[in-house]
Coordinates of C-alpha atoms in Angstrom, one line a residue:
Chain S
V21 CA 17.0 15.3 3.9
W22 CA 14.6 18.2 4.2
N23 CA 16.1 21.6 4.8
A24 CA 13.8 24.3 6.2
P25 CA 13.8 26.8 3.4
I26 CA 14.8 30.4 4.0
T27 CA 12.5 33.3 3.8
F28 CA 13.4 35.3 0.7
V29 CA 13.8 39.1 1.1
S30 CA 13.9 41.8 -1.6
G31 CA 17.3 42.8 -2.8
A32 CA 19.1 39.8 -1.3
A33 CA 21.4 37.7 -3.4
L34 CA 20.2 34.3 -4.5
P35 CA 23.2 32.0 -4.3
A36 CA 23.4 28.8 -6.1
A37 CA 23.9 27.0 -2.8
T38 CA 20.6 28.3 -1.6
L39 CA 18.8 27.1 -4.8
N40 CA 20.4 23.7 -4.4
T41 CA 19.6 23.3 -0.8
D42 CA 16.3 24.9 -0.4
I43 CA 14.7 24.1 -3.8
R44 CA 16.5 21.3 -5.5
D45 CA 17.1 19.1 -2.5
N46 CA 13.8 19.8 -0.9
L47 CA 11.9 19.0 -4.1
L48 CA 13.9 15.7 -4.4
F49 CA 13.1 14.8 -0.8
L50 CA 9.4 15.3 -1.4
Y51 CA 9.6 13.4 -4.8
Q52 CA 11.3 10.4 -3.2
P53 CA 10.5 10.4 0.5
P54 CA 11.6 7.5 2.8
M55 CA 9.8 4.4 1.8
V56 CA 10.3 0.7 2.0
L57 CA 8.6 -2.5 0.9
A58 CA 9.8 -5.8 2.5
R59 CA 8.6 -9.3 1.7
R60 CA 8.8 -12.9 2.8
V61 CA 9.0 -15.4 0.0
T62 CA 9.1 -18.6 2.0
N63 CA 6.5 -20.0 4.4
M64 CA 7.0 -19.4 8.1
T65 CA 5.7 -21.5 11.0
I66 CA 3.7 -19.6 13.6
P67 CA 3.5 -21.4 17.0
D68 CA 0.2 -21.9 18.7
S69 CA -1.0 -19.1 21.0
A70 CA 2.1 -16.8 20.8
E71 CA 2.5 -13.4 19.2
T72 CA 5.2 -14.0 16.6
A73 CA 7.1 -11.3 14.7
I74 CA 7.2 -12.0 11.0
A75 CA 10.7 -12.2 9.5
F76 CA 10.7 -10.5 6.1
N77 CA 13.7 -12.2 4.7
G78 CA 13.2 -11.8 1.0
S79 CA 15.1 -9.0 -0.9
D80 CA 13.3 -5.7 -0.4
F81 CA 11.4 -4.4 -3.4
Y82 CA 12.8 -1.0 -2.5
D83 CA 14.2 0.8 0.6
T84 CA 15.1 4.5 0.1
D85 CA 16.2 5.2 3.6
T86 CA 17.9 2.0 4.9
M87 CA 14.9 1.1 7.0
H88 CA 14.9 -2.6 6.6
D89 CA 17.6 -5.3 6.4
P90 CA 16.4 -8.7 5.1
T91 CA 19.2 -10.5 7.0
Q92 CA 19.5 -8.7 10.4
N93 CA 16.6 -7.6 12.5
N94 CA 14.5 -8.5 9.5
T95 CA 11.2 -8.3 11.5
Q96 CA 11.7 -4.5 11.9
I97 CA 11.2 -1.4 9.8
T98 CA 13.4 1.1 11.6
I99 CA 12.9 4.8 11.1
N100 CA 15.9 7.0 10.0
T101 CA 13.9 10.1 9.2
A102 CA 11.3 11.3 11.7
G103 CA 7.8 12.0 10.5
V104 CA 4.4 10.5 9.9
Y105 CA 4.4 7.2 8.2
L106 CA 1.8 5.1 6.4
F107 CA 2.4 1.4 7.3
A108 CA 0.6 -1.5 5.6
A109 CA 1.0 -5.3 5.9
A110 CA -0.7 -8.3 4.5
L111 CA -0.3 -12.1 5.0
Q112 CA -2.2 -15.4 4.7
F113 CA -2.5 -18.2 7.2
D114 CA -2.8 -21.8 6.2
N115 CA -6.3 -23.3 6.7
A116 CA -7.4 -24.8 10.0
A117 CA -10.7 -24.7 11.8
T118 CA -9.8 -23.9 15.4
G119 CA -9.1 -20.8 17.3
Q120 CA -8.6 -17.2 16.1
R121 CA -6.1 -15.5 13.9
H122 CA -4.9 -12.0 14.0
I123 CA -2.1 -9.7 12.8
R124 CA -1.0 -6.4 14.3
L125 CA 1.4 -3.6 13.8
F126 CA 3.5 -3.5 16.9
Q127 CA 5.6 -0.5 17.7
D128 CA 9.0 -0.7 19.5
G129 CA 8.1 -4.1 20.9
A130 CA 5.5 -2.5 23.2
T131 CA 2.5 -0.9 21.5
E132 CA -0.1 -2.3 19.2
V133 CA -1.1 0.5 16.7
A134 CA -3.2 -1.4 14.2
G135 CA -4.6 -4.9 13.7
A136 CA -7.1 -7.2 12.0
C137 CA -8.6 -10.5 13.1
E138 CA -10.4 -13.6 12.0
L139 CA -12.4 -15.1 14.8
A140 CA -14.1 -18.1 13.1
P141 CA -11.7 -19.7 10.6
L142 CA -12.8 -22.7 8.6
A143 CA -11.1 -25.9 7.6
G144 CA -10.2 -25.7 3.9
A145 CA -10.1 -21.9 3.8
F146 CA -7.1 -19.7 4.1
V147 CA -7.3 -16.7 6.4
R148 CA -6.4 -13.5 4.6
L149 CA -5.5 -10.5 6.7
N150 CA -4.1 -7.0 6.2
C151 CA -3.8 -3.9 8.3
S152 CA -2.6 -0.4 7.9
T153 CA -2.2 2.9 9.9
L154 CA -0.8 6.4 9.9
I155 CA 1.5 7.1 12.9
D156 CA 4.1 9.6 14.0
M157 CA 7.6 8.0 14.3
L158 CA 10.9 9.2 15.7
V159 CA 14.4 8.3 14.5
G160 CA 15.3 4.9 15.9
E161 CA 11.7 3.7 16.5
Y162 CA 10.7 0.6 14.8
M163 CA 7.6 -1.3 13.7
E164 CA 7.0 -5.0 13.3
V165 CA 4.2 -7.2 12.0
E166 CA 3.1 -9.8 14.6
A167 CA 0.9 -12.8 13.8
Y168 CA -1.1 -14.9 16.2
Q169 CA -3.0 -18.1 15.8
G170 CA -4.8 -20.3 18.3
S171 CA -5.4 -23.4 16.3
G172 CA -3.8 -25.6 19.0
Q173 CA -0.9 -26.5 16.8
A174 CA 1.8 -24.8 14.7
L175 CA 0.4 -23.2 11.6
Q176 CA 2.1 -21.7 8.6
I177 CA 1.8 -18.4 6.9
D178 CA 2.4 -18.2 3.2
G179 CA 5.4 -16.8 1.5
T180 CA 4.9 -14.9 -1.7
T181 CA 6.3 -17.7 -3.9
A182 CA 3.9 -20.5 -4.6
G183 CA 2.8 -20.8 -1.0
I184 CA 0.8 -23.4 0.9
G185 CA -2.1 -23.4 -1.5
G186 CA 0.1 -23.3 -4.6
G187 CA -0.9 -19.7 -5.2
F188 CA 0.9 -16.4 -4.6
A189 CA -0.3 -14.9 -1.4
P190 CA 0.9 -11.5 -0.2
C191 CA 3.4 -11.5 2.6
Y192 CA 4.4 -7.8 2.5
F193 CA 5.3 -5.1 5.0
G194 CA 5.6 -1.5 3.7
A195 CA 6.0 2.0 5.0
S196 CA 6.1 5.4 3.4
W197 CA 6.9 8.8 4.9
V198 CA 3.9 11.1 4.3
G199 CA 4.7 14.3 6.2
A200 CA 6.7 15.9 9.0
G201 CA 3.8 15.9 11.4
V202 CA 5.0 18.9 13.3
Chain M
V19 CA 2.3 17.7 -15.3
A20 CA 5.3 15.3 -15.2
W21 CA 8.2 15.4 -12.9
T22 CA 11.6 16.7 -14.3
A23 CA 14.8 16.0 -12.3
P24 CA 15.9 19.4 -11.1
I25 CA 19.3 20.7 -12.2
T26 CA 22.1 21.6 -9.9
F27 CA 22.6 25.4 -9.9
V28 CA 26.1 26.7 -10.2
T29 CA 27.5 30.1 -9.1
G30 CA 27.4 32.7 -11.7
S31 CA 24.9 31.0 -14.0
Q32 CA 21.8 32.8 -15.1
L33 CA 18.5 31.6 -13.6
L34 CA 16.1 31.4 -16.5
A35 CA 12.4 31.7 -16.4
A36 CA 12.1 28.3 -18.3
Q37 CA 14.2 26.7 -15.5
L38 CA 12.0 28.1 -12.8
N39 CA 8.9 27.0 -14.7
T40 CA 10.2 23.4 -15.3
Y41 CA 12.0 22.7 -12.1
L42 CA 10.1 24.8 -9.6
R43 CA 6.6 25.4 -10.9
D44 CA 6.0 22.1 -12.7
N45 CA 7.7 20.0 -10.1
S46 CA 5.8 21.7 -7.3
N47 CA 2.6 21.1 -9.1
F48 CA 3.4 17.5 -9.6
L49 CA 4.1 17.0 -5.9
F50 CA 1.0 19.0 -5.0
D51 CA -1.2 16.8 -7.1
P52 CA 0.5 13.5 -7.9
P53 CA -1.2 10.6 -9.8
M54 CA -4.1 9.3 -7.8
C55 CA -7.6 8.2 -8.4
L56 CA -10.7 7.2 -6.4
A57 CA -13.2 5.0 -8.2
Q58 CA -16.6 4.1 -6.8
S59 CA -19.5 1.8 -7.5
T60 CA -22.9 3.2 -6.7
A61 CA -24.9 0.2 -8.0
N62 CA -25.3 -3.1 -6.3
L63 CA -23.4 -6.1 -7.9
S64 CA -24.7 -9.6 -7.8
V65 CA -21.8 -11.9 -7.1
T66 CA -22.1 -15.6 -7.9
T67 CA -21.3 -18.2 -5.4
G68 CA -18.0 -20.1 -5.6
G69 CA -15.5 -19.7 -8.4
T70 CA -12.1 -18.0 -8.2
G71 CA -13.2 -14.4 -7.7
T72 CA -15.3 -11.8 -9.4
I73 CA -13.7 -8.5 -10.5
V74 CA -15.7 -5.5 -9.3
P75 CA -16.7 -2.8 -11.8
F76 CA -16.5 0.8 -10.4
A77 CA -18.7 2.3 -13.0
A78 CA -19.9 5.5 -11.3
A79 CA -18.2 8.8 -11.9
D80 CA -14.7 8.9 -10.4
I81 CA -14.4 11.1 -7.3
Y82 CA -11.0 12.1 -8.6
D83 CA -8.5 10.9 -11.2
T84 CA -5.5 13.0 -11.8
D85 CA -3.7 10.8 -14.3
T86 CA -6.3 9.1 -16.4
M87 CA -5.9 5.9 -14.5
H88 CA -9.5 4.8 -14.4
D89 CA -12.1 4.7 -17.1
N90 CA -15.5 4.3 -15.4
A91 CA -17.2 3.7 -18.7
G92 CA -14.7 1.8 -20.9
A93 CA -12.8 -0.3 -18.3
P94 CA -14.6 0.2 -15.0
T95 CA -12.9 -2.8 -13.3
L96 CA -9.4 -1.5 -13.8
I97 CA -7.0 1.0 -12.4
T98 CA -4.1 1.4 -14.8
P99 CA -1.2 3.6 -13.6
K100 CA 0.3 5.8 -16.3
T101 CA 3.3 7.0 -14.3
A102 CA 5.9 4.7 -13.0
G103 CA 6.4 4.6 -9.3
V104 CA 5.3 3.2 -5.9
F105 CA 1.5 3.2 -5.4
F106 CA -0.6 2.9 -2.3
W107 CA -3.7 0.9 -3.1
T108 CA -6.9 0.5 -1.0
A109 CA -10.4 -0.8 -1.5
D110 CA -13.5 -1.2 0.6
V111 CA -16.5 -3.4 -0.2
Q112 CA -19.5 -4.8 1.7
F113 CA -21.5 -8.0 1.1
A114 CA -25.2 -8.2 2.1
G115 CA -25.8 -10.1 5.2
N116 CA -25.8 -13.9 4.9
A117 CA -24.5 -16.4 7.5
T118 CA -23.4 -19.1 5.1
G119 CA -20.0 -19.7 3.6
S120 CA -17.0 -17.4 3.5
R121 CA -16.0 -14.1 1.9
W122 CA -12.8 -12.6 0.7
M123 CA -11.5 -9.7 -1.3
Q124 CA -8.2 -8.9 -2.8
I125 CA -6.4 -6.2 -4.9
S126 CA -4.4 -7.9 -7.5
N127 CA -3.2 -7.8 -11.1
S128 CA -6.4 -7.9 -13.1
A129 CA -5.2 -10.3 -15.7
V130 CA -3.8 -13.2 -13.7
Q131 CA -4.6 -12.3 -10.1
N132 CA -0.9 -12.4 -9.4
P133 CA 0.7 -10.5 -7.6
I134 CA -1.9 -10.1 -4.9
I135 CA -1.1 -6.8 -3.3
T136 CA -3.3 -7.3 -0.3
H137 CA -6.4 -9.1 0.8
Q138 CA -8.9 -9.7 3.6
S139 CA -11.2 -12.6 4.4
E140 CA -14.3 -13.2 6.6
L141 CA -14.7 -16.9 7.1
G142 CA -17.5 -16.8 9.6
P143 CA -20.0 -14.3 8.4
S144 CA -23.2 -13.6 10.4
G145 CA -26.5 -12.4 9.1
N146 CA -25.1 -8.9 9.2
P147 CA -23.4 -7.1 6.3
C148 CA -19.9 -8.3 5.8
R149 CA -17.4 -5.4 5.5
L150 CA -14.0 -6.0 4.0
S151 CA -11.2 -3.5 3.5
A152 CA -7.6 -4.0 2.2
S153 CA -4.6 -1.8 1.6
G154 CA -1.0 -2.1 0.5
F155 CA 1.9 -0.8 -1.5
W156 CA 3.0 -2.0 -4.9
P157 CA 5.7 -0.6 -7.3
L158 CA 5.4 -0.4 -11.1
N159 CA 8.5 0.3 -13.2
A160 CA 8.5 1.9 -16.7
A161 CA 8.2 -1.5 -18.4
A162 CA 5.1 -2.3 -16.4
I163 CA 3.6 1.0 -17.4
A164 CA 4.5 0.5 -21.0
A165 CA 2.9 -3.0 -20.9
V166 CA -0.4 -1.4 -19.6
T167 CA -0.5 -3.2 -16.2
S168 CA -3.8 -3.0 -14.5
F169 CA -5.1 -3.9 -11.1
G170 CA -8.6 -4.8 -9.9
V171 CA -10.6 -5.7 -6.8
F172 CA -11.7 -9.3 -6.8
V173 CA -14.4 -10.6 -4.4
F174 CA -15.4 -14.1 -3.5
Q175 CA -18.4 -15.6 -1.6
S176 CA -19.6 -19.1 -1.0
S177 CA -23.0 -18.6 0.4
G178 CA -24.5 -21.1 -2.0
A179 CA -26.5 -18.5 -4.0
N180 CA -25.9 -15.1 -5.6
L181 CA -25.1 -12.5 -3.0
T182 CA -25.2 -8.7 -3.3
L183 CA -22.2 -6.5 -3.1
T184 CA -23.7 -3.2 -2.0
G185 CA -23.0 0.0 -3.9
V186 CA -22.5 3.3 -2.2
T187 CA -26.0 4.4 -2.8
G188 CA -27.0 1.5 -0.8
G189 CA -25.2 3.0 2.1
A190 CA -22.0 0.9 2.0
P191 CA -18.5 1.9 0.9
C192 CA -17.6 0.5 -2.5
Y193 CA -14.4 2.2 -3.4
F194 CA -11.1 1.5 -5.1
A195 CA -8.2 3.9 -5.0
A196 CA -4.6 4.3 -5.8
R197 CA -2.1 7.0 -5.0
W198 CA 1.5 7.6 -6.3
C199 CA 3.9 7.7 -3.4
G200 CA 7.2 8.0 -5.0
P201 CA 9.3 7.1 -8.1
Y202 CA 10.2 3.5 -8.9
P203 CA 13.4 3.1 -7.0

């Protein structure tokens, strides 16, 4: 965690504990801030015309602040250190010609904070989407990636491992602390 | 300036100038100006129709490059991280207006287009310029750095003829950037 550093004054002793807390620990916090990268390796079925939170159930690439659990509440990145976070997500829909597709970053199950859409999908062409944003988050708040498709039928998104098209599409959801935002 | 894991200070030990320089000055400088680069293409690029993706050269002078990650003359299509860690990647391109076919872009490993870090498509382009942007995180460990792992921006279009990807002097964004966010966990 970050510790607000003291103001040094002339003549004051410089204890080892102060050096460890205010310099060593703070440098380490800035060097390795809270960050996580979750993924989904298997395909996931998205029902027609319903915002659907993506379950990132593959093992995390990294998670330095216990923000994501691949097995429980795996749709969520939950904040344990307050601050401004950079979020980014990407996924790929299977091809179908009807309806729109979109993804969005959805905060606390209530607020859309970023998104991207494809309004005119084609048969035979995968829809590739990503979105990102910077946003101030408090401890306990969470972010999800929601996907929507209006093809008139259930439609899959690709996992990262040899997905629908036999390729390796991204299905990632990441966050990185970038500052206190105070 | 590289990062050096700071020592734990102990009561009664002498605080040496070399320690202050290594653990405080150099580490502060590393965090103040971590590895990052922003490459750009000022020239238009003619992208052939179909295929599996054209890698975009960013041959103009870099806006910044703090860790020799991009060589705009020798290897303009590649960003090659030199410091292990988690990187944030982002790119922006624009196709000239054309209403036929589809477009996509992706940031991926330059050699095999796998992994794909992020991507964006436009499957119903109009006659207006088609703007595409994509961002994402990707970690690289020491072995990947030693193996000289590079990433590039691939673009695709199926208009049926060559189509221009507009350079920044044409008024469009054509950028490719990476920024170190933290060590490889």
